[in-house]
């Protein structure tokens, strides 16, 4: 119990009487001090008994509606307190939202149970500007005695958990050239045979096979000993590399490139958690790595990766704003203007350097020291700058670090956009190692730019350029590449493309 | 007797002051008994102090009224010899006034609170009485009383913390 100033005033009164008795040498005054002191103790006991009765008669209901919301969406915390019998205490009920909650005042958060009443309700509406998991602590009950001498604060009732997620896109399309992919994320063929539960194939018996693996029915059918093989159950270790550089901020609020890429990344998290597969996550901003979690299959890692992905925002540009659209491969601007990729007339793509670093080095080595060689050498010198650019490219650097940090990962999932195609190509190549596969999810810039579909002919051409780039990546060994786009905008663009082709045939 | 002014407590109720004496018969009887005890010490001083005590009971919180009565009684005793009957009557009156101030209308709890008050008062007075058999120094008697009162108050505080489940390893 917490004494109030009034309690201390009465206690001081008792002490003053005792002091007066000493000063006046009048033991009679001590009797007054004893009575006042006894009265204070009795008031304390009375408060304790009332508090216990209140606690026994109390029922607290604490609920959040809804329990999972996007950022910025109002959440209603419903807090109802009821008593089996009226109490002689003055009771204040106070909801306790977490710190990031906004939009409520202290007065909104509390209510009192009037004397003689047995119920009170708090309906608190708050919003959360940031994503994450939050907990409304059990509500506080502040009880005060009718004399104003004592108060007590207790927490009763259950906590309420809230999951705030970033605003997610409504029509997510993941596919190739406008076609959706049907496979669910996370399912995989182990490619290995051995012991397991899923029958894979039957083959002829060879010396050394265990007798218990002989398939007697197949042996009887084919007349020769046959052995049944099973798919080996393996775990697929996955490393997510999520790009959240300024260029991924292009798009309307909640429907930016990053928002769509995030949905894909979260699907991988869910799949990994469901299959108990190891999962890691690296995130790269304009200045370098912002998240680094190496693959692990424990529940805490899944939660941390999910939290990290949900709270990522596009890196602000130097002027503090998020780049609305960094431009696609056929445009300019963005964070790596020097590495722009151009769409050649024949549909192939060439990076600003025109060739890979390795090819450039080989070409320089082959040049002879004649006039022809001296004339060409300065052009190949440009590859020095290219090498410098590559090493400065955050995505490329992140891919190399991720390859080392996630060396155990059999699959790296790269989620980025096409604003820096040369950089993406370099990053994909850097990500490949051993027998690991790379899955690339690309957000075509043309489908995210505000007004990007204003000129449908131009937009379709840019989408074709993107599709060519995607296919180029997909042709790389052990690389799959998919597009991640707003379904409605892509459908509109493809419909226009179909119309244009039909018109061209006529 | 008219309604008295009093400070408003956190619950909005006037704190321990008597807004209508007819609603507090126990306190009224106790205050009258104490006033009669004063008056028996002879007019005009005894009578005046008795009336002053009644007024204090009406306008001030009960512990303050009792404190005033105690000091007044001690002052009166310096001028006149006081019969034990008078001191006993004043003491019973003070007990009644303070008991009445513990009531809130919840009969069961009121009875327990009054019983606790009387028992605690008896214990504290017994401490003083026992101490007085060992020493005649008033300051030692006062020290024994304060120590006993503080122990009881703190013990009650701990009792409340434990019974409400508010004692944890981090917050003992």
XYZ file of C-alpha atoms in Angstrom:
678
model
C 0.000 0.000 0.000
C 1.129 3.507 -0.711
C 0.434 6.076 2.018
C -0.845 9.430 0.855
C 0.130 12.820 2.231
C -2.980 12.652 4.366
C -1.713 9.435 5.985
C 1.637 11.026 6.732
C -0.125 14.062 8.179
C -2.033 11.892 10.666
C 1.124 9.905 11.493
C 2.955 13.176 12.113
C 0.103 14.218 14.382
C 0.600 11.075 16.493
C 4.350 11.693 16.650
C 3.753 15.309 17.619
C 1.545 14.185 20.517
C 4.277 11.810 21.689
C 6.836 14.610 21.449
C 4.519 16.950 23.349
C 4.173 14.356 26.110
C 7.959 14.272 26.418
C 8.297 18.064 26.414
C 5.485 18.648 28.921
C 6.368 15.587 30.951
C 2.705 14.531 30.670
C 2.337 10.783 30.061
C -1.409 11.375 29.643
C -0.753 12.859 26.199
C 0.821 9.553 25.177
C -2.656 8.034 25.435
C -3.835 10.419 22.696
C -0.835 9.449 20.560
C -1.650 5.766 21.107
C -5.275 6.271 20.045
C -4.346 8.155 16.865
C -1.656 5.579 16.019
C -4.079 2.717 16.609
C -6.595 4.434 14.384
C -4.046 4.583 11.540
C -3.206 0.878 11.911
C -6.914 0.026 11.914
C -7.381 2.092 8.746
C -4.565 0.106 7.127
C -6.171 -3.187 8.120
C -9.528 -2.075 6.833
C -7.963 -1.097 3.518
C -6.266 -4.497 3.256
C -9.498 -6.382 3.877
C -11.380 -4.261 1.373
C -8.633 -4.839 -1.175
C -8.779 -8.603 -0.731
C -12.541 -8.604 -1.151
C -12.173 -6.508 -4.260
C -9.589 -8.901 -5.656
C -11.816 -11.898 -5.015
C -14.806 -10.252 -6.666
C -12.894 -8.959 -9.666
C -13.161 -10.165 -13.266
C -11.104 -8.467 -15.969
C -11.553 -8.952 -19.691
C -8.878 -7.566 -21.980
C -9.199 -7.831 -25.731
C -7.764 -6.200 -28.843
C -9.853 -5.804 -31.969
C -8.306 -6.786 -34.295
C -5.230 -8.558 -32.954
C -3.278 -8.141 -36.201
C -3.293 -4.863 -38.067
C -1.281 -2.993 -40.651
C 0.652 0.050 -39.488
C -1.442 3.151 -39.061
C -4.696 1.220 -38.691
C -6.731 1.952 -35.553
C -6.786 -0.789 -32.935
C -9.441 -0.895 -30.274
C -8.430 -2.132 -26.856
C -11.526 -3.243 -24.998
C -11.062 -3.461 -21.283
C -13.980 -4.402 -19.092
C -13.871 -4.820 -15.347
C -16.711 -6.235 -13.321
C -17.226 -6.971 -9.635
C -19.434 -9.594 -8.042
C -20.323 -7.106 -5.312
C -19.860 -3.368 -4.825
C -16.713 -2.248 -3.058
C -16.124 0.545 -0.570
C -12.888 1.432 -2.354
C -12.557 3.986 -5.102
C -11.242 2.001 -8.073
C -9.610 3.435 -11.164
C -8.997 1.099 -14.091
C -6.201 2.037 -16.438
C -5.274 0.434 -19.761
C -1.553 0.231 -20.395
C -0.753 0.384 -24.100
C 2.853 -0.108 -25.213
C 5.056 2.909 -25.837
C 4.701 3.088 -29.646
C 0.904 3.410 -29.402
C -0.327 6.834 -30.393
C -3.632 8.620 -30.486
C -4.790 8.305 -26.896
C -4.591 10.573 -23.899
C -4.331 9.598 -20.256
C -7.998 10.404 -19.841
C -8.876 7.999 -22.659
C -6.948 5.215 -21.012
C -8.674 5.159 -17.645
C -12.051 5.016 -16.061
C -13.390 4.678 -12.548
C -15.861 2.326 -10.966
C -18.256 4.687 -9.211
C -19.177 3.833 -5.597
C -21.950 1.269 -5.545
C -21.372 0.289 -9.180
C -19.937 -3.045 -10.209
C -18.671 -2.551 -13.744
C -16.591 -0.232 -15.868
C -15.350 -0.348 -19.433
C -12.483 1.292 -21.273
C -12.605 1.364 -25.058
C -9.274 2.733 -26.176
C -8.479 3.408 -29.801
C -4.813 3.655 -30.719
C -2.686 3.398 -33.811
C 0.800 2.040 -34.284
C 3.058 3.827 -36.742
C 5.695 1.085 -36.595
C 5.485 -2.616 -37.262
C 6.311 -5.292 -34.739
C 4.821 -7.368 -31.981
C 3.516 -5.392 -29.048
C 1.986 -6.285 -25.741
C -0.656 -4.416 -23.810
C 0.313 -5.181 -20.230
C -2.392 -6.345 -17.833
C -4.488 -3.326 -16.870
C -3.677 -1.379 -13.750
C -6.215 -1.090 -10.984
C -5.641 1.763 -8.592
C -7.657 1.363 -5.399
C -7.983 4.135 -2.824
C -9.693 3.984 0.531
C -12.608 6.246 1.285
C -10.552 8.257 3.771
C -7.898 9.195 1.240
C -5.156 7.706 3.410
C -3.942 4.790 1.302
C -3.763 3.639 -2.289
C -2.613 0.461 -3.961
C -1.840 -0.319 -7.572
C -2.188 -3.863 -8.812
C -2.199 -5.430 -12.250
C -4.964 -7.868 -12.890
C -6.250 -9.643 -15.976
C -4.474 -11.037 -18.984
C -2.075 -9.151 -21.259
C -3.145 -8.646 -24.850
C -0.767 -9.198 -27.725
C -0.887 -7.263 -30.921
C 0.908 -7.916 -34.167
C 1.417 -4.815 -36.282
C 2.504 -5.528 -39.814
C 3.525 -3.176 -42.532
C 0.863 -2.435 -45.078
C 0.927 -5.227 -47.613
C 0.062 -5.245 -51.268
C -3.357 -6.438 -52.283
C -2.623 -8.158 -55.620
C 0.709 -9.897 -55.502
C 1.883 -11.571 -58.692
C 4.906 -13.826 -58.688
C 5.742 -15.480 -61.962
C 7.551 -15.501 -65.252
C 6.564 -13.329 -68.171
C 3.142 -12.643 -66.737
C 2.411 -16.304 -65.838
C 2.029 -17.135 -62.201
C 4.215 -19.836 -60.756
C 2.273 -22.640 -59.141
C 4.889 -24.147 -56.844
C 4.677 -23.300 -53.212
C 7.681 -21.674 -51.682
C 9.864 -23.977 -49.675
C 8.955 -27.320 -51.271
C 11.945 -28.856 -52.901
C 13.260 -32.011 -54.423
C 16.220 -33.194 -52.430
C 17.667 -34.874 -55.520
C 19.085 -37.591 -53.318
C 18.016 -41.194 -52.876
C 18.332 -43.289 -49.788
C 16.281 -44.125 -46.763
C 13.102 -42.208 -46.247
C 9.340 -42.484 -46.450
C 8.505 -41.221 -49.942
C 9.007 -43.958 -52.590
C 11.023 -42.549 -55.478
C 11.837 -45.289 -57.995
C 12.606 -48.952 -58.524
C 15.908 -50.073 -59.965
C 17.644 -53.345 -60.582
C 19.341 -54.926 -57.630
C 23.111 -54.526 -57.508
C 25.474 -56.357 -55.251
C 25.718 -54.653 -51.889
C 22.105 -53.497 -51.674
C 20.442 -54.453 -48.400
C 18.057 -57.374 -48.722
C 15.339 -55.500 -46.847
C 15.245 -52.915 -49.624
C 14.307 -55.463 -52.284
C 10.844 -54.799 -53.676
C 9.468 -58.327 -53.941
C 6.390 -57.389 -55.925
C 8.453 -55.597 -58.563
C 10.908 -58.511 -58.544
C 8.066 -60.983 -59.192
C 6.626 -58.770 -61.901
C 9.896 -58.216 -63.781
C 11.573 -61.546 -63.101
C 14.776 -59.944 -61.821
C 15.628 -58.639 -58.319
C 14.512 -55.043 -57.943
C 15.390 -52.569 -55.244
C 13.075 -49.745 -54.190
C 14.573 -46.361 -53.533
C 13.164 -43.596 -51.412
C 13.592 -39.847 -51.378
C 16.011 -38.887 -48.685
C 14.522 -36.384 -46.312
C 16.773 -33.365 -46.226
C 16.474 -29.921 -44.865
C 16.767 -27.008 -47.229
C 18.844 -24.235 -45.772
C 17.816 -20.902 -47.239
C 19.419 -17.504 -47.035
C 17.318 -14.466 -47.911
C 19.095 -11.422 -49.292
C 16.602 -8.590 -49.295
C 17.385 -5.326 -51.023
C 15.891 -2.263 -49.355
C 17.948 0.437 -51.007
C 16.327 3.722 -51.875
C 15.202 2.483 -55.281
C 12.930 -0.103 -53.654
C 10.844 2.702 -52.191
C 9.244 3.379 -55.554
C 5.489 3.016 -55.535
C 2.483 4.222 -53.587
C 2.526 3.866 -49.787
C 2.115 0.234 -48.846
C 2.558 -0.863 -52.440
C 6.188 -0.084 -53.035
C 8.648 -2.522 -54.520
C 9.880 -3.275 -51.047
C 6.346 -4.011 -49.852
C 5.904 -6.637 -52.567
C 9.365 -8.109 -52.090
C 8.707 -8.258 -48.379
C 5.605 -10.386 -48.948
C 7.665 -12.906 -50.891
C 10.354 -12.931 -48.224
C 7.765 -13.495 -45.493
C 6.369 -16.417 -47.465
C 9.823 -18.005 -47.330
C 9.949 -17.400 -43.593
C 6.576 -19.097 -43.124
C 7.584 -22.031 -45.305
C 10.888 -22.477 -43.492
C 9.187 -22.308 -40.105
C 6.557 -24.839 -41.191
C 9.185 -27.300 -42.452
C 11.674 -26.502 -39.697
C 14.274 -25.669 -42.326
C 17.252 -23.467 -41.494
C 16.694 -19.881 -42.541
C 18.902 -16.806 -42.529
C 18.393 -13.274 -43.688
C 20.631 -10.480 -44.886
C 19.264 -7.083 -45.800
C 21.147 -4.506 -47.772
C 20.629 -0.758 -47.813
C 22.495 1.926 -49.704
C 25.281 1.976 -47.150
C 25.691 -1.779 -46.844
C 24.279 -4.588 -44.764
C 21.575 -3.607 -42.305
C 20.480 -7.059 -41.171
C 22.663 -10.098 -40.798
C 21.238 -13.341 -39.491
C 22.977 -16.528 -40.499
C 20.861 -19.624 -41.188
C 19.432 -21.383 -38.182
C 16.370 -23.554 -37.606
C 15.336 -22.394 -34.167
C 12.071 -20.621 -33.508
C 13.752 -17.495 -32.227
C 15.549 -17.075 -35.537
C 12.281 -17.286 -37.463
C 10.801 -14.612 -35.212
C 13.833 -12.376 -35.519
C 13.980 -12.732 -39.272
C 10.280 -11.994 -39.531
C 10.608 -8.949 -37.289
C 13.603 -7.710 -39.261
C 11.794 -8.091 -42.576
C 8.612 -6.484 -41.333
C 10.383 -3.434 -39.999
C 12.564 -2.757 -43.035
C 12.017 0.519 -44.804
C 13.616 1.836 -47.962
C 16.904 3.590 -47.243
C 16.291 7.340 -47.262
C 18.209 9.287 -49.863
C 20.775 11.843 -48.758
C 18.126 14.554 -48.776
C 16.023 12.435 -46.471
C 13.413 11.453 -49.015
C 12.774 8.015 -50.382
C 13.535 7.708 -54.065
C 10.183 7.550 -55.808
C 11.516 5.663 -58.773
C 15.101 5.087 -59.570
C 14.337 4.288 -63.140
C 14.611 0.962 -64.812
C 17.294 -0.370 -67.017
C 16.311 1.783 -69.927
C 16.088 4.911 -67.855
C 18.541 6.812 -65.800
C 19.065 8.005 -62.273
C 19.116 5.821 -59.253
C 21.946 4.837 -57.056
C 24.156 3.307 -59.668
C 23.870 5.494 -62.689
C 27.334 4.481 -63.716
C 26.250 0.895 -64.005
C 23.160 1.466 -66.086
C 22.133 -1.279 -68.371
C 20.868 -0.479 -71.815
C 18.535 -2.449 -73.937
C 20.208 -3.064 -77.231
C 18.279 -3.184 -80.407
C 18.644 -6.930 -80.674
C 17.038 -7.405 -77.317
C 20.198 -8.433 -75.521
C 21.343 -6.468 -72.538
C 24.741 -5.031 -71.981
C 25.977 -3.391 -68.892
C 27.670 -0.002 -68.951
C 31.024 -1.764 -69.014
C 29.829 -3.835 -71.959
C 31.461 -6.967 -70.661
C 32.178 -8.874 -67.524
C 35.272 -8.080 -65.433
C 36.828 -11.438 -66.252
C 36.266 -11.019 -69.982
C 37.710 -7.517 -69.830
C 40.833 -8.768 -68.096
C 41.265 -11.513 -70.659
C 40.845 -9.015 -73.503
C 43.470 -6.686 -72.036
C 45.880 -9.559 -71.644
C 45.470 -10.463 -75.311
C 46.181 -6.943 -76.596
C 49.514 -6.597 -78.250
C 51.754 -3.597 -77.762
C 51.208 -2.218 -81.222
C 49.323 0.809 -82.422
C 46.042 -1.080 -82.452
C 46.582 -2.280 -78.912
C 47.628 1.143 -77.667
C 44.513 2.640 -79.217
C 42.204 0.132 -77.593
C 43.877 -0.139 -74.199
C 42.316 3.063 -72.778
C 38.858 1.658 -73.477
C 39.657 -1.513 -71.568
C 41.158 0.567 -68.791
C 37.590 1.501 -68.061
C 37.199 -1.977 -66.608
C 39.386 -0.874 -63.690
C 36.695 1.589 -62.797
C 34.168 -1.160 -63.342
C 35.907 -3.388 -60.845
C 35.930 -0.505 -58.422
C 32.243 0.065 -59.043
C 31.440 -3.574 -58.411
C 33.268 -3.609 -55.138
C 31.452 -0.431 -54.127
C 28.052 -1.820 -55.077
C 26.279 -2.644 -51.782
C 24.224 -5.448 -53.331
C 27.281 -7.128 -54.794
C 29.195 -6.758 -51.558
C 26.229 -8.075 -49.599
C 25.966 -11.081 -51.920
C 29.627 -11.903 -51.366
C 29.331 -11.517 -47.605
C 26.146 -13.559 -47.607
C 27.820 -16.297 -49.606
C 30.504 -16.543 -46.955
C 28.218 -16.090 -43.943
C 25.574 -18.419 -45.299
C 27.999 -20.978 -46.651
C 25.780 -23.773 -45.377
C 22.774 -22.447 -47.258
C 21.830 -24.591 -50.227
C 19.632 -21.863 -51.612
C 20.066 -18.129 -51.696
C 17.003 -16.042 -52.389
C 17.787 -12.599 -53.754
C 14.940 -10.107 -53.643
C 15.633 -6.878 -55.466
C 14.489 -4.672 -58.303
C 15.767 -4.039 -61.813
C 16.932 -0.447 -61.375
C 20.569 -1.565 -61.345
C 20.638 -4.497 -63.684
C 24.400 -4.796 -63.936
C 24.589 -4.767 -60.170
C 21.943 -7.472 -59.921
C 23.760 -9.584 -62.477
C 27.014 -9.250 -60.563
C 25.287 -10.029 -57.297
C 23.669 -13.160 -58.733
C 26.999 -14.383 -59.995
C 28.603 -13.646 -56.663
C 25.849 -15.517 -54.861
C 26.369 -18.770 -56.728
C 28.707 -21.163 -55.065
C 29.122 -24.930 -54.822
C 25.887 -26.718 -55.645
C 23.786 -23.961 -54.092
C 21.011 -22.490 -56.151
C 20.040 -18.864 -56.457
C 16.447 -17.751 -56.750
C 16.013 -14.159 -57.840
C 12.819 -12.210 -57.326
C 12.810 -9.013 -59.328
C 10.435 -6.084 -59.057
C 10.079 -4.423 -62.484
C 10.372 -0.693 -61.905
C 7.969 0.183 -64.683
C 5.094 -1.414 -62.763
C 5.719 0.601 -59.605
C 6.415 4.096 -60.889
C 3.598 6.549 -60.276
C 2.298 7.280 -63.757
C 4.413 4.485 -65.152
C 1.499 3.173 -67.182
C 0.474 6.552 -68.536
C 2.128 5.721 -71.830
C 1.254 2.056 -72.255
C 3.373 1.566 -75.366
C 6.471 2.847 -73.615
C 5.625 0.921 -70.482
C 5.182 -2.305 -72.430
C 8.532 -1.821 -74.097
C 10.153 -1.310 -70.753
C 8.450 -4.405 -69.391
C 9.751 -6.422 -72.351
C 13.208 -5.110 -71.590
C 12.751 -6.259 -68.006
C 11.504 -9.666 -69.131
C 14.548 -10.092 -71.346
C 16.745 -9.290 -68.378
C 14.866 -11.747 -66.194
C 15.276 -14.494 -68.774
C 18.940 -13.706 -69.076
C 19.292 -14.293 -65.341
C 17.160 -17.423 -65.462
C 19.436 -18.894 -68.121
C 22.386 -18.780 -65.748
C 23.334 -22.132 -64.287
C 21.513 -22.906 -61.004
C 19.593 -19.640 -61.139
C 15.825 -19.168 -61.233
C 14.422 -15.702 -61.760
C 10.883 -14.525 -61.165
C 9.058 -11.257 -61.371
C 7.253 -9.748 -58.402
C 4.654 -7.246 -59.445
C 1.238 -5.768 -58.698
C -1.095 -8.214 -60.443
C -3.612 -5.659 -61.631
C -1.042 -3.364 -63.209
C 0.746 -6.257 -64.864
C -2.527 -7.609 -66.243
C -3.349 -4.210 -67.719
C 0.076 -3.991 -69.315
C -0.043 -7.498 -70.759
C -3.508 -6.905 -72.128
C -2.229 -3.858 -73.924
C 0.702 -5.870 -75.219
C -1.636 -8.516 -76.615
C -3.726 -5.883 -78.338
C -0.622 -4.328 -79.833
C 0.583 -7.663 -81.185
C -2.778 -8.444 -82.756
C -2.832 -5.002 -84.331
C 0.652 -5.525 -85.710
C -0.354 -8.849 -87.326
C -3.316 -7.312 -89.157
C -25.562 21.342 14.928
C -24.954 22.457 11.387
C -23.137 20.907 8.529
C -19.427 21.503 8.599
C -16.931 22.300 5.940
C -14.197 19.759 5.264
C -11.568 19.073 2.678
C -12.558 16.869 -0.203
C -10.687 13.580 -0.432
C -9.659 11.751 -3.585
C -13.033 10.068 -3.684
C -14.927 13.323 -3.450
C -16.109 12.612 0.067
C -15.538 15.175 2.792
C -12.777 13.686 4.839
C -13.767 12.428 8.251
C -15.693 15.538 9.096
C -19.266 15.484 10.310
C -21.655 16.797 7.722
C -24.723 15.590 9.614
C -24.264 14.466 13.271
C -27.554 12.510 13.142
C -25.934 10.150 10.689
C -23.028 9.479 13.043
C -24.677 8.590 16.350
C -21.647 6.737 17.727
C -19.377 9.683 17.111
C -21.950 12.095 18.458
C -22.331 10.125 21.687
C -18.545 9.847 22.044
C -18.009 13.570 21.443
C -20.722 14.416 23.979
C -19.195 12.047 26.543
C -15.811 13.718 26.120
C -17.411 17.173 26.369
C -19.153 16.149 29.608
C -15.810 14.927 30.964
C -14.353 18.357 30.273
C -17.341 20.110 31.831
C -17.049 18.145 35.064
C -13.761 19.931 35.686
C -15.769 23.022 36.427
C -16.909 26.070 34.577
C -15.943 28.186 32.900
C -12.705 26.576 31.533
C -13.997 22.993 31.494
C -17.239 24.013 29.818
C -15.466 26.072 27.209
C -13.060 23.246 26.389
C -15.958 20.796 26.158
C -17.748 23.009 23.623
C -14.490 23.565 21.769
C -14.024 19.795 21.500
C -17.515 19.391 20.073
C -16.821 22.083 17.510
C -13.495 20.446 16.629
C -15.258 17.111 16.126
C -17.675 18.750 13.715
C -15.253 20.783 11.634
C -12.018 18.802 11.751
C -11.072 15.233 10.940
C -11.593 12.930 13.924
C -7.859 12.285 14.670
C -7.265 16.042 14.836
C -10.237 16.512 17.131
C -8.936 13.760 19.427
C -5.462 15.325 19.392
C -6.984 18.645 20.357
C -8.986 16.998 23.157
C -5.895 15.228 24.463
C -3.880 18.433 24.654
C -6.821 20.251 26.220
C -7.237 17.522 28.810
C -3.521 17.611 29.659
C -3.683 21.391 29.989
C -6.750 21.158 32.229
C -5.015 18.589 34.421
C -2.232 21.074 35.163
C -4.702 23.397 36.889
C -7.043 20.913 38.560
C -6.746 17.473 39.962
C -8.528 15.064 37.678
C -10.454 12.022 38.842
C -9.731 8.747 37.042
C -13.422 8.613 36.127
C -13.063 11.816 34.121
C -10.013 10.544 32.255
C -11.795 7.254 31.559
C -14.911 9.012 30.244
C -12.831 11.220 27.975
C -10.916 8.170 26.763
C -14.084 6.235 25.976
C -15.427 9.293 24.175
C -12.263 9.511 22.076
C -12.482 5.791 21.279
C -16.058 6.247 20.128
C -15.213 9.262 17.974
C -12.322 7.468 16.261
C -14.296 4.237 15.871
C -17.080 6.130 14.210
C -14.582 7.706 11.831
C -13.558 4.243 10.621
C -17.046 3.352 9.439
C -18.055 3.600 5.812
C -21.421 1.835 5.848
C -20.252 -1.691 5.097
C -21.460 -3.288 8.326
C -19.276 -6.407 8.355
C -16.066 -4.563 7.563
C -17.009 -1.708 9.878
C -17.287 -4.089 12.815
C -13.957 -5.731 12.028
C -12.283 -2.348 11.630
C -13.649 -1.049 14.949
C -12.589 -4.249 16.695
C -9.121 -3.943 15.161
C -8.911 -0.330 16.289
C -9.902 -1.109 19.875
C -7.547 -4.077 20.009
C -4.638 -2.061 18.602
C -5.322 0.787 21.018
C -5.321 -1.676 23.917
C -2.040 -3.166 22.719
C -0.355 0.240 22.383
C -1.614 1.434 25.756
C -0.486 -1.868 27.261
C 2.974 -1.295 25.839
C 3.089 2.104 27.487
C 1.734 0.636 30.727
C 4.274 -2.182 30.784
C 7.072 0.221 29.937
C 5.988 2.523 32.763
C 6.575 -0.282 35.277
C 10.207 -0.393 34.182
C 10.919 3.317 33.875
C 9.403 6.639 34.763
C 11.176 8.557 32.005
C 8.500 9.906 29.640
C 10.824 9.896 26.652
C 11.392 6.157 27.087
C 7.651 5.585 27.275
C 7.185 7.663 24.118
C 9.949 5.736 22.375
C 8.333 2.408 23.298
C 4.990 3.640 21.979
C 6.425 4.913 18.690
C 8.383 1.685 18.177
C 5.319 -0.447 18.823
C 3.128 1.701 16.555
C 5.683 1.685 13.739
C 6.066 -2.094 14.015
C 2.325 -2.639 13.793
C 1.972 -0.235 10.846
C 4.820 -1.812 8.914
C 3.597 -5.316 9.743
C 0.192 -4.439 8.345
C 1.829 -3.054 5.218
C 3.747 -6.315 4.681
C 0.630 -8.352 5.372
C -1.155 -6.455 2.624
C 1.708 -6.932 0.146
C 1.876 -10.660 0.781
C -1.841 -11.350 0.699
C -2.213 -9.394 -2.544
C 0.603 -11.317 -4.187
C 2.685 -8.193 -4.667
C 5.852 -9.632 -3.195
C 8.246 -10.997 -5.784
C 11.935 -11.770 -5.768
C 12.610 -8.584 -7.712
C 10.289 -6.457 -5.602
C 10.340 -7.859 -2.042
